[in-house]
Every structure is written in structure tokens, then in C-alpha cells.
């Protein structure tokens, strides 16, 4: 295993194949200096986009703690300090504290691997230390297409660094199924009362994506369920005729980021259209607009729908990015090792190739900071040591795990 440390200097292009995003680390100025895709769209309030960088930005040192890993999608720290990771092709591994991946854990169900599909997120049950239960999401191959599903299982590690899943139980299926390879979401986040939030996508294509607005469809929603997959009795639409009772909020595009804040409230970051990635705090029963109200434009450059960014019935994003960051995983920084980041959200950037640090003032973003890592960042977690761990990916290739500390 390779271990090395490098101090982040000004971004240098390390390979002709990687187009490194351009931005300037200047206090008081926005990190993003690129041209907007929708320059005529205006934010609804101050600091809804391109918030200034903070006055004090820590110097960050990076170290590769694990490399030569399969293409990972998610990681979680186990109570013993090892990492549990999902590999997109359909495997789970435990990574030792020395950075070595153990043999594939057996019992993982078949996944629809391809495009954005595969084995996706993993979360430890709140009582994992005693129950050994984990929850994971994946693109599930189905007779009528595919869709995002959530399963629970008991993780039984063995003495060789591997292990097995016992009692695999599919507890929730996003419906309808669709024959596609895009926008599966997803993240799994347990709330303070062991409620499970499941974020998904709207399957991308124009025909299914409009279902993000329909309560009878599970496309483009946040769901809130219990450990057996049932809708919670205080969910907003349990008494609405024809609505899927598991729905918590609607009008979402493709959410691969979710985390709780210090008060235990859910926040999400979703992949928007070109110039429309957004941060939200999904509240019960509220409509986040997609695909009728959104910032950004279609990949073709044309307007999304009628090109509306505001409507009374839909929620404004707390924050948006144009150009996009390509959000992956996110975490609340609740450690002490990097005091400047206390209570900030850390968001992985696939496109921005680094970690985005969102400093909050109440429920608004006050400052945006960026840590360039010159790699697509697939997930971000805070370790038990207070360091930040970022999972990288190369397209269709392999992953590393990088540890970020105060340099
Ligand atoms: Ca929205």
C-alpha cells in the first residue's frame, strides 16, 4: 500500500486527460469563477449561489490511506475503526485500518450494474453495535425494468477480513420500475428516532421524470420509512388518496447526497440540470420543483420546461451551483480536528473534483469553500479521529480513499 502526503498547492493540471475546474482561493470572493450556464437566472436571495469564501480557510494536507480499490460508491466507518465500503459492481468489502480491502462479503444480491446503476449506499443501523444490522440501496434488476431498492441484512464479519450477509431482506422498492441506466439516487440516512430517509432519482428521461411531481409515483422523492420498510404514521401523505405513503417530499431530480444537521434534520444535495445542482432541507409534504421549477438548463442548452426558477407552490433551494459541482456524498463536519469547519456541510464533487465546504448561518449558506483534490469525489465521511475521508473514483475504474487533515 502506498502512503504519501502532499500539501495542496494551487491547482496544477496533473494529467492532460483531466480538465481541472478553475477557481481561485480568495477570501471574500466566490470560489466559483466559471461562466454560468444560465447567466440570466438570478438568485432569489443573497448567498443562494456563489457565496463568498470564508475569512479563515485551513491549509489541508492529504494522504492516501487506501488505494487499488474497486470502483467504490459509498463508505461507512464501523465501530472498530475499519471501513465498510460498497463497490458499484455489486460487492461489499471491509477495509482494514492499514488500508487493505478484505475479500468480498458474500450474500450481496444481484444488482443492475451499468450506467449509474449498481450497488449504491450503505448505512449502519442505529443499533449496529448490538444488532450487526446494515441497510443498503442498489439498482435492482426487475422483470419490468429496474429501480432503486433498499435491503437490510446482518453483517457477520469473519476472521479473514471478509464476512457474509445473513437474512437479506428487501424492505423497500421504489416504483414504478423503469428500463434505464440513470438517476437511481441514492442515500440512506437514519434520523434521530431511527426513521430511515431514502433519497432516489427520477430516472432522468423526459417521460418518467415528470413523475417527480406525482404523489402516486416513487420517482424523484425523499421517502421516510421504518426498519421494516413501512411508511411512518406521521408521514405527510399517509391519508392522501392515491399517494405513496412513504413519501416525505417531492419534486426532486437525483439525490446522491444526504446528511443530518446538528439538530437531527435532513439535508440533501441533488444533481440538477446543467447549472442547477441544489442544496435543500426537505420538509414534510413540500415540493422542490423539478422538473417544472428549477435553476439551470437542459444539457442541450435549452430551457427546462418554461424556464421558471420561482413559483409560490414550490420551495427555493437553500443554495445552488451554476456551473454544477456534480454532488455525491455529504457529511456534517462534527469533529474537532479542523475547527474552521465545525458544523459545516462537506459535499463531494464529482465534477468539481474536490470537497465543497458549506458554512452555514442558520438555515442559509454564509460561505462556500473548496478543497481541490484533482479527482472525482464519490463519498465523504468524517472519521472517528476527526479527519475527513474522501472516496475517489475514476470512470469505470478504481477508487482510493484520501484522508484530509489540517496541514
Ligand atoms: Ca428544486
mmCIF file with all atom_site columns, N, CA and C in Angstrom, residues 24-30 52-57:
data_model
loop_
_atom_site.group_PDB
_atom_site.id
_atom_site.type_symbol
_atom_site.label_atom_id
_atom_site.label_alt_id
_atom_site.label_comp_id
_atom_site.label_asym_id
_atom_site.label_entity_id
_atom_site.label_seq_id
_atom_site.pdbx_PDB_ins_code
_atom_site.Cartn_x
_atom_site.Cartn_y
_atom_site.Cartn_z
_atom_site.occupancy
_atom_site.B_iso_or_equiv
_atom_site.pdbx_formal_charge
_atom_site.auth_seq_id
_atom_site.auth_comp_id
_atom_site.auth_asym_id
_atom_site.auth_atom_id
_atom_site.pdbx_PDB_model_num
ATOM 1  N N  . UNK A 1 24 ? -10.472 30.284 -7.750 1.00 0.00 ? 24 UNK A N  1
ATOM 2  C CA . UNK A 1 24 ? -9.431  30.997 -7.022 1.00 0.00 ? 24 UNK A CA 1
ATOM 3  C C  . UNK A 1 24 ? -9.745  30.972 -5.537 1.00 0.00 ? 24 UNK A C  1
ATOM 4  N N  . UNK A 1 25 ? -8.750  30.596 -4.729 1.00 0.00 ? 25 UNK A N  1
ATOM 5  C CA . UNK A 1 25 ? -8.961  30.598 -3.285 1.00 0.00 ? 25 UNK A CA 1
ATOM 6  C C  . UNK A 1 25 ? -8.651  31.976 -2.724 1.00 0.00 ? 25 UNK A C  1
ATOM 7  N N  . UNK A 1 26 ? -9.672  32.837 -2.757 1.00 0.00 ? 26 UNK A N  1
ATOM 8  C CA . UNK A 1 26 ? -9.507  34.210 -2.304 1.00 0.00 ? 26 UNK A CA 1
ATOM 9  C C  . UNK A 1 26 ? -10.603 34.543 -1.307 1.00 0.00 ? 26 UNK A C  1
ATOM 10 N N  . UNK A 1 27 ? -10.190 34.858 -0.104 1.00 0.00 ? 27 UNK A N  1
ATOM 11 C CA . UNK A 1 27 ? -11.133 35.224 0.946  1.00 0.00 ? 27 UNK A CA 1
ATOM 12 C C  . UNK A 1 27 ? -12.092 36.316 0.481  1.00 0.00 ? 27 UNK A C  1
ATOM 13 N N  . UNK A 1 28 ? -13.363 36.133 0.784  1.00 0.00 ? 28 UNK A N  1
ATOM 14 C CA . UNK A 1 28 ? -14.356 37.164 0.467  1.00 0.00 ? 28 UNK A CA 1
ATOM 15 C C  . UNK A 1 28 ? -14.899 37.096 -0.939 1.00 0.00 ? 28 UNK A C  1
ATOM 16 N N  . UNK A 1 29 ? -14.268 36.316 -1.812 1.00 0.00 ? 29 UNK A N  1
ATOM 17 C CA . UNK A 1 29 ? -14.742 36.165 -3.190 1.00 0.00 ? 29 UNK A CA 1
ATOM 18 C C  . UNK A 1 29 ? -15.330 34.770 -3.369 1.00 0.00 ? 29 UNK A C  1
ATOM 19 N N  . UNK A 1 30 ? -16.291 34.594 -4.276 1.00 0.00 ? 30 UNK A N  1
ATOM 20 C CA . UNK A 1 30 ? -16.803 33.241 -4.522 1.00 0.00 ? 30 UNK A CA 1
ATOM 21 C C  . UNK A 1 30 ? -15.704 32.320 -5.036 1.00 0.00 ? 30 UNK A C  1
ATOM 22 N N  . UNK A 1 52 ? -19.476 33.952 -0.752 1.00 0.00 ? 52 UNK A N  1
ATOM 23 C CA . UNK A 1 52 ? -18.042 34.245 -0.649 1.00 0.00 ? 52 UNK A CA 1
ATOM 24 C C  . UNK A 1 52 ? -17.292 33.189 0.158  1.00 0.00 ? 52 UNK A C  1
ATOM 25 N N  . UNK A 1 53 ? -15.997 33.108 -0.086 1.00 0.00 ? 53 UNK A N  1
ATOM 26 C CA . UNK A 1 53 ? -15.170 32.207 0.715  1.00 0.00 ? 53 UNK A CA 1
ATOM 27 C C  . UNK A 1 53 ? -14.931 32.827 2.091  1.00 0.00 ? 53 UNK A C  1
ATOM 28 N N  . UNK A 1 54 ? -14.771 31.959 3.109  1.00 0.00 ? 54 UNK A N  1
ATOM 29 C CA . UNK A 1 54 ? -14.624 32.490 4.473  1.00 0.00 ? 54 UNK A CA 1
ATOM 30 C C  . UNK A 1 54 ? -13.292 33.203 4.683  1.00 0.00 ? 54 UNK A C  1
ATOM 31 N N  . UNK A 1 55 ? -13.263 33.993 5.757  1.00 0.00 ? 55 UNK A N  1
ATOM 32 C CA . UNK A 1 55 ? -12.049 34.759 6.062  1.00 0.00 ? 55 UNK A CA 1
ATOM 33 C C  . UNK A 1 55 ? -10.899 33.845 6.441  1.00 0.00 ? 55 UNK A C  1
ATOM 34 N N  . UNK A 1 56 ? -11.239 32.732 7.083  1.00 0.00 ? 56 UNK A N  1
ATOM 35 C CA . UNK A 1 56 ? -10.193 31.826 7.554  1.00 0.00 ? 56 UNK A CA 1
ATOM 36 C C  . UNK A 1 56 ? -10.393 30.453 6.940  1.00 0.00 ? 56 UNK A C  1
ATOM 37 N N  . UNK A 1 57 ? -9.456  30.052 6.078  1.00 0.00 ? 57 UNK A N  1
ATOM 38 C CA . UNK A 1 57 ? -9.554  28.743 5.441  1.00 0.00 ? 57 UNK A CA 1
ATOM 39 C C  . UNK A 1 57 ? -8.344  27.909 5.845  1.00 0.00 ? 57 UNK A C  1
#
